[in-house]
Short mmCIF file of C-alpha atoms in Angstrom, two decimals:
data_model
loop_
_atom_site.label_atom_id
_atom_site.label_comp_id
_atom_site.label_asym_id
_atom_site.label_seq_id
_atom_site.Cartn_x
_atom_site.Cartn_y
_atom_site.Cartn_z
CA UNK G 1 8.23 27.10 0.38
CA UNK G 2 6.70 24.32 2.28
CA UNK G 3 4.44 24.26 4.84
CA UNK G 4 4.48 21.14 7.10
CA UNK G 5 1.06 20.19 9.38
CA UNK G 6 1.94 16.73 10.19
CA UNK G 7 3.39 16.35 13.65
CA UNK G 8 3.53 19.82 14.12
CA UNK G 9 3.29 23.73 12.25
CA UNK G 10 6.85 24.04 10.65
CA UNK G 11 7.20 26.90 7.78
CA UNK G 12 10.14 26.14 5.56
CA UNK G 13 12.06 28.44 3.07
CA UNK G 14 14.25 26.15 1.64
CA UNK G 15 15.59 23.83 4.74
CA UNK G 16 14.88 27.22 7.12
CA UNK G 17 12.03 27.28 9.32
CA UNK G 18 10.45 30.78 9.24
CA UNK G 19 9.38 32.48 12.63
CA UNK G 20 5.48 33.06 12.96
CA UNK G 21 3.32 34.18 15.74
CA UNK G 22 0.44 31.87 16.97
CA UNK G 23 -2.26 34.09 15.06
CA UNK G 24 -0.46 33.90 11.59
CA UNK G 25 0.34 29.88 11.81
CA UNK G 26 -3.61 29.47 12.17
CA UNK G 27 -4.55 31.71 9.66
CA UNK G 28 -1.93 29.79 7.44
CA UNK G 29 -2.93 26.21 8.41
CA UNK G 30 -6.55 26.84 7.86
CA UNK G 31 -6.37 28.48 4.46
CA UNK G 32 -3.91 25.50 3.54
CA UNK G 33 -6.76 23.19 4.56
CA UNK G 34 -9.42 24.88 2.15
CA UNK G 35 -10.01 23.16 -0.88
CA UNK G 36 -10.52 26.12 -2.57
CA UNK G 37 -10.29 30.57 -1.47
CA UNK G 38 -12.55 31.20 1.28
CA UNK G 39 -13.87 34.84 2.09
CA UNK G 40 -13.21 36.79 4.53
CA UNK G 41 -16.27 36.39 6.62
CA UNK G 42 -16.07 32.76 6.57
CA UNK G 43 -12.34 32.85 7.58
CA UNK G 44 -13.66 35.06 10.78
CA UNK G 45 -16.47 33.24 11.36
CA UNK G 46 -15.24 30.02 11.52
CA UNK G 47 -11.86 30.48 13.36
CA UNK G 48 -12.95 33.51 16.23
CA UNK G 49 -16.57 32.04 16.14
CA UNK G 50 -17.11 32.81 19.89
CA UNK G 51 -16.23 36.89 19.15
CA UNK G 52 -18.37 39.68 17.76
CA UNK G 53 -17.79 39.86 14.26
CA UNK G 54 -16.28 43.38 14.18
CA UNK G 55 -13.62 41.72 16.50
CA UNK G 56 -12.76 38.63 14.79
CA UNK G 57 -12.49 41.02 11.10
CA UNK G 58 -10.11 42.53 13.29
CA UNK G 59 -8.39 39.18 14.58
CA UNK G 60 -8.27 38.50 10.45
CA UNK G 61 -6.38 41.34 9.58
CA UNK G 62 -4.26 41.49 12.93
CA UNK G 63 -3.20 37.27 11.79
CA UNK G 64 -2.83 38.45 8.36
CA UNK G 65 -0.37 41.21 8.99
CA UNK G 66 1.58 39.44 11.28
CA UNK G 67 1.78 36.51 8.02
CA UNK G 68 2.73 39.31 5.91
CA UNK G 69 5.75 39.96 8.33
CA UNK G 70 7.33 37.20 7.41
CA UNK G 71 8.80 38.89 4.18
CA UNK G 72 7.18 36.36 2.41
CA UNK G 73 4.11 35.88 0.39
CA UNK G 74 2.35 33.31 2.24
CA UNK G 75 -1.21 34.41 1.64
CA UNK G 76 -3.06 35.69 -1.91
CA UNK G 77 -5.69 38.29 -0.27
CA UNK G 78 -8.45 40.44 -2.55
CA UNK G 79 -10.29 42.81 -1.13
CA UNK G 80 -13.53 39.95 -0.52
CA UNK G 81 -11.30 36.52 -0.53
CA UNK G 82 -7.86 34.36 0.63
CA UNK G 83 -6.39 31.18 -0.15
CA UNK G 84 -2.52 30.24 0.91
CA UNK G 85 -0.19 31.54 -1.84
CA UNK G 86 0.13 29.24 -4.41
CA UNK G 87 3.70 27.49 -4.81
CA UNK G 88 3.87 26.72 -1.47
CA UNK G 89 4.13 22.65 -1.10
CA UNK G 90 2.12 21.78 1.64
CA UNK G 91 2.99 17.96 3.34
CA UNK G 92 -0.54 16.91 4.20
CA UNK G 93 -2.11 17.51 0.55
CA UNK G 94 0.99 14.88 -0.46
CA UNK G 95 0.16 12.16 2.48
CA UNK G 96 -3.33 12.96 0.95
CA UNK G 97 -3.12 11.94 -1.93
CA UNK G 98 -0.62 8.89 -1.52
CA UNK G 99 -3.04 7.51 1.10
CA UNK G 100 -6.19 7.55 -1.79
CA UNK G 101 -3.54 5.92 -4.21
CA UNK G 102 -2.82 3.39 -1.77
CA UNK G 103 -6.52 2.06 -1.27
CA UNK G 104 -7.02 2.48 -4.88
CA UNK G 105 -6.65 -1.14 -6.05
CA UNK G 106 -5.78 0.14 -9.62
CA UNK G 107 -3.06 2.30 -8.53
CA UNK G 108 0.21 0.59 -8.98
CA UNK G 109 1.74 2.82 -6.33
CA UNK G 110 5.47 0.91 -6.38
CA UNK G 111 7.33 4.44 -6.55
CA UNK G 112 4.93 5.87 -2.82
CA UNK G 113 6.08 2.16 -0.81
CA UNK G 114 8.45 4.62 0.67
CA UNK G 115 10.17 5.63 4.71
CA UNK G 116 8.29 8.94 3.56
CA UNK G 117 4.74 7.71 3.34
CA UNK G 118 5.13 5.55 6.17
CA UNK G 119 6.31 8.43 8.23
CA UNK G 120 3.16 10.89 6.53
CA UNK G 121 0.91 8.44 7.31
CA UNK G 122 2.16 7.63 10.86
CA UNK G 123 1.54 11.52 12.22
CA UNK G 124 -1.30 13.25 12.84
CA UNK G 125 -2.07 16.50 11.55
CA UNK G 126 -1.25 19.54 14.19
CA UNK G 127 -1.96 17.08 17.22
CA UNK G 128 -1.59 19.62 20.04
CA UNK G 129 -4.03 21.80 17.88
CA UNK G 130 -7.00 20.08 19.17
CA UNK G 131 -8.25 23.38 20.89
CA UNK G 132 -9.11 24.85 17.63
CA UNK G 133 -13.02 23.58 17.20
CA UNK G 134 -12.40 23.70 12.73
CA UNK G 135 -9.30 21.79 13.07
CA UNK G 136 -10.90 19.06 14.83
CA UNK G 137 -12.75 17.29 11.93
CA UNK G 138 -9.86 17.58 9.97
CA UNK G 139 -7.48 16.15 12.23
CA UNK G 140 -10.24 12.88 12.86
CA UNK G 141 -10.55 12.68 8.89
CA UNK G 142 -6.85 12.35 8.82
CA UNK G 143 -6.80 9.95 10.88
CA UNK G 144 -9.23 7.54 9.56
CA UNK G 145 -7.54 8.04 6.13
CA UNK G 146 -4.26 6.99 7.80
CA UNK G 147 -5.56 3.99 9.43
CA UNK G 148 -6.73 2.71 6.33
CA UNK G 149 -3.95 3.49 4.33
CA UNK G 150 -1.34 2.19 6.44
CA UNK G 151 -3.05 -1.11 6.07
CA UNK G 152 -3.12 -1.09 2.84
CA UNK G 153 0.73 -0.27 2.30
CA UNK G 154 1.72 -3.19 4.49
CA UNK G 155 -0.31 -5.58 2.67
CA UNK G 156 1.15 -4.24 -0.30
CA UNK G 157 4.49 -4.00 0.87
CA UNK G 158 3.80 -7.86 1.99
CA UNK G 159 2.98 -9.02 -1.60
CA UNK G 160 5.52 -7.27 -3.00
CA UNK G 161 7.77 -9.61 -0.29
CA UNK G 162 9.21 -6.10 1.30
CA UNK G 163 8.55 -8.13 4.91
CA UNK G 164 10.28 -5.89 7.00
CA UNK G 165 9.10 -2.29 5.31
CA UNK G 166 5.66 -4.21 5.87
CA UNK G 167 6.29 -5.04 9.04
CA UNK G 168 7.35 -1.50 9.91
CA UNK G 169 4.11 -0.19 8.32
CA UNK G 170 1.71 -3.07 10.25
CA UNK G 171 3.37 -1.78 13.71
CA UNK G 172 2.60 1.71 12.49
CA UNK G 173 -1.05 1.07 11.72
CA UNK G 174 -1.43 -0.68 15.10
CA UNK G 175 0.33 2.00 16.80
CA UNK G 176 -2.13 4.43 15.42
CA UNK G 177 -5.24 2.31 16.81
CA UNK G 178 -4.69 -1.09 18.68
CA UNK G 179 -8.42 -1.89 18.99
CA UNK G 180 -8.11 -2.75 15.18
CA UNK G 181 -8.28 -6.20 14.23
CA UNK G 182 -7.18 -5.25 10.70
CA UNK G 183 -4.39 -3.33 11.89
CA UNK G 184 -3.08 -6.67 13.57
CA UNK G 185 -4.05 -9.06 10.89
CA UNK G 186 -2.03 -7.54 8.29
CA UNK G 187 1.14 -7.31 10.52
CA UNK G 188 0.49 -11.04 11.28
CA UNK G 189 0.12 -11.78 7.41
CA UNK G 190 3.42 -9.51 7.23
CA UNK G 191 5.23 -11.90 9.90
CA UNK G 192 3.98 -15.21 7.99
CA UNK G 193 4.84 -14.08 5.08
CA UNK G 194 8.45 -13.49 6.62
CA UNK G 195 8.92 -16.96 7.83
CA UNK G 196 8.53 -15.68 11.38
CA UNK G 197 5.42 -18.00 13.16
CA UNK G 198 6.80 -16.70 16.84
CA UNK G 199 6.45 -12.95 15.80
CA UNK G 200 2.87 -13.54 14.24
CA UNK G 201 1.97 -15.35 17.16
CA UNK G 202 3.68 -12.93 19.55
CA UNK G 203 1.16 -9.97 17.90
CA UNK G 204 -1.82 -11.84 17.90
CA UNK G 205 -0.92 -12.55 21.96
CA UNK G 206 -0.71 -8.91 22.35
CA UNK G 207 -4.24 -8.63 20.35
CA UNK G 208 -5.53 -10.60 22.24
CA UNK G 209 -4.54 -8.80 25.45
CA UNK G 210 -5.71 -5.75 24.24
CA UNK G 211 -9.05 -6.42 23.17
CA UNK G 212 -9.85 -8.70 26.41
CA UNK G 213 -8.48 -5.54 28.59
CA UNK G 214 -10.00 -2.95 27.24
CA UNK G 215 -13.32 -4.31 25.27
CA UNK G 216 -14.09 -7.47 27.29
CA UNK G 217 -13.41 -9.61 23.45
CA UNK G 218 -11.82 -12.54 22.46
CA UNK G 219 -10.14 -11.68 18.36
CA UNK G 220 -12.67 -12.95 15.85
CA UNK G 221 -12.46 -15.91 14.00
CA UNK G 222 -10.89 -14.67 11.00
CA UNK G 223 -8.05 -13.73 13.41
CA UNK G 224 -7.12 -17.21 15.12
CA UNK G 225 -7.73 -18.51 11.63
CA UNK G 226 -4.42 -16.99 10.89
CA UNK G 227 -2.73 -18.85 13.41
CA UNK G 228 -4.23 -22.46 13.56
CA UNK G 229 -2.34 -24.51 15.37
CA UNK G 230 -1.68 -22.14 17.90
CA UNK G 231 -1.94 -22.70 22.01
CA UNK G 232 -6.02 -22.20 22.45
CA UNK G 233 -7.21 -20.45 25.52
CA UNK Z 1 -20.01 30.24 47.62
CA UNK Z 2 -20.68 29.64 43.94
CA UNK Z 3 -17.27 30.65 41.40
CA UNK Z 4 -18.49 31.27 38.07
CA UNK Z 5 -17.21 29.45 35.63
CA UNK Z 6 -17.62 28.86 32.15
CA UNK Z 7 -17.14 25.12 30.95
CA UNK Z 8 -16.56 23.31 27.93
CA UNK Z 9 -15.43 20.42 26.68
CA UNK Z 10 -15.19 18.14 23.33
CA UNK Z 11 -15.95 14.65 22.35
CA UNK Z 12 -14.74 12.70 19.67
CA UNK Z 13 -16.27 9.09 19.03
CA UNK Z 14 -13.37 7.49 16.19
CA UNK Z 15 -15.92 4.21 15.49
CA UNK Z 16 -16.06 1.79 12.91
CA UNK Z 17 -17.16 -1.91 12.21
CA UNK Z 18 -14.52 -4.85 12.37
CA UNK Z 19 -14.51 -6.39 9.39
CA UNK Z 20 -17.18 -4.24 8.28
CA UNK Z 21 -19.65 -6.53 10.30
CA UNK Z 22 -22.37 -4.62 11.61
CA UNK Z 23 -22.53 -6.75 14.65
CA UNK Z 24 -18.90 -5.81 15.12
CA UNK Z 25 -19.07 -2.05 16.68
CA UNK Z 26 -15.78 -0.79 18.18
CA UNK Z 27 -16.20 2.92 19.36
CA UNK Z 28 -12.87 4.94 20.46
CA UNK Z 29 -14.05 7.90 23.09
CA UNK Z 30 -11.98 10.75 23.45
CA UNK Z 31 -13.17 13.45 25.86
CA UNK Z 32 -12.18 16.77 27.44
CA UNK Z 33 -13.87 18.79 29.98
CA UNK Z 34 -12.00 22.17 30.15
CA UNK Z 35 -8.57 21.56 29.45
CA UNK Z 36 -8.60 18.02 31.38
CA UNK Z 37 -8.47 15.50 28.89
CA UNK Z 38 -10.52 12.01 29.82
CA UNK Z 39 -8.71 8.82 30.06
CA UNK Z 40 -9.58 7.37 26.12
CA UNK Z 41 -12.22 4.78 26.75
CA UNK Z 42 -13.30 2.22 24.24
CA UNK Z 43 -17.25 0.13 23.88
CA UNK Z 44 -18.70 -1.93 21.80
CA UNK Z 45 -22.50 -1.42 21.88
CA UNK Z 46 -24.81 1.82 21.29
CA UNK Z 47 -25.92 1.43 24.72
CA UNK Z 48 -22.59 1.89 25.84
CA UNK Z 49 -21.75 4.90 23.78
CA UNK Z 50 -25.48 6.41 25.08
CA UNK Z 51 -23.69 6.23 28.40
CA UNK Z 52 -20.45 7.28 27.97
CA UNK Z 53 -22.15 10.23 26.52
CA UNK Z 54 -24.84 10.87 28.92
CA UNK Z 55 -22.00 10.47 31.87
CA UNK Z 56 -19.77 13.05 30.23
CA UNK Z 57 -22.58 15.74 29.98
CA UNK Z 58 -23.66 14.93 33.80
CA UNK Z 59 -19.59 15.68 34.22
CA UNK Z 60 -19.89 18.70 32.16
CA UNK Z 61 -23.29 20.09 33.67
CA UNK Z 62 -21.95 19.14 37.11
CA UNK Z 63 -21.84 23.01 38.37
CA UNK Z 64 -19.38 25.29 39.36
CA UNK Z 65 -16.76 24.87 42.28
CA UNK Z 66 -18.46 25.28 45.39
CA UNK Z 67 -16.86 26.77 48.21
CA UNK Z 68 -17.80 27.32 51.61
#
């Protein structure tokens, strides 16, 4: 089974998506976000925290029956504690952990330079979730991870002279946050390293726009210094 | 005469230094009041996050609908 949180909640037996109510994809997503089983109070607690607590035990078990309609075992519940079943492959955990190899300058990471990572790295975890007060911090961690690692691959993919993957994954970075200067100086590096001056000078241009419209800021030094002999303004 | 309403909202401040140069703040606001979501806003100084701040809770603690 795989559970998907990137982009959207998408529960997959094999290549089928399996039917859950509201209640039961919560229940699921949070316990898939625990690093470890969490009891049953805390599960209450911390996703009903504005009801009584005899109501949101009985939100719990309500969510948890409707999970354990799905005729599968999604959930490994005791009597005190619950944690998602294990063998279920859950897409997040995997962008996870590619992202921290990324930005680990020891890791090699040749065989996660991949359409896959790029595309993990380029969502954001269950983005019309942001309602849900515990999913919040998650979903900002993510995306601070993802900024960083998207840099990362494209200078990676850059030095390993994949221009156009690193190209792809520059755009993606800067499409995740455009006020970054480091998002745009590694697709710039990823257009010089191409061969393409007009691109590179094309995104700093649009850098530039973007910073003086919405911060009032010319790009720093180290930014033009990319560029030298460009048109100064 | 006065509705009763309950409101709420969330902020999220996504900051971080440019180059890692302390001088170099860039803050990323993200707000909601209810289920309206805030136009994102971005700043560059304390002062200006202190205000963005302090604006959104006068939003947020300005009162029910009023109706006459």
């Amino acid at each position: 089974m795989t559970l998907r949180l990137l982009k959207g909640f998408t529960l997959l037996v094999g290549d089928d998506p399996v039917a859950l109510s509201y209640s039961a994809q919560r229940l699921l997503a949070f316990l898939a976000l625990q690093d470890r089983p969490r009891t049953r109070t805390y599960v209450a607690r911390t996703l009903w925290p504005e009801a009584t607590t005899p109501r949101a035990n009985a939100n719990l078990r309500s969510s948890l029956w409707r999970a354990s309609r799905t005729g599968h075992r999604v959930i490994d519940a005791s009597a005190q504690e619950m944690a998602l079943a294990g063998g279920i492959t859950v897409d997040i955990h995997d962008a996870v952990a590619r992202a921290h190899c990324l930005l680990d300058k020891t890791c090699l990471c040749d065989d996660i330079l991949t359409r896959q990572t790029r595309d993990d790295l380029s969502a954001d975890l269950l983005p019309e979730w942001s309602d849900n007060e515990w999913v919040l911090i998650e979903q900002e961690q993510y995306h601070q991870l993802r900024l960083y690692a998207l840099e990362a691959m494209a200078k990676r993919l850059t030095t390993a002279g994949r221009h156009g993957e690193a190209v792809a994954a520059g755009l993606a970075a800067v499409r995740a946050e455009p006020l970054r200067e480091s998002a745009h100086r590694v697709l710039i590096d990823a257009h010089l390293a191409a061969g393409n001056r007009a691109a590179a000078q094309h995104q700093y241009e649009q850098c530039r726009c973007t910073l003086l419209e919405e911060l009032g800021l010319e790009p720093s030094d180290t930014l033009r210094s990319l560029l030298p002999n460009m048109t100064a303004h | 005469m006065e509705v009763p309403e309950e409101r709420s909202g969330s902020m999220v401040l996504r900051a971080w230094l440019e180059g890692g140069d302390p001088g170099a703040l860039r803050v990323r606001i993200l707000s909601t009041i209810g289920t309206e979501e805030a136009r994102p806003v971005a700043v560059t100084s304390r002062e200006a996050v202190h205000a963005a701040v302090q604006s959104w809770l006068d939003e947020l603690g300005a009162g029910p609908t009023t109706l006459s």
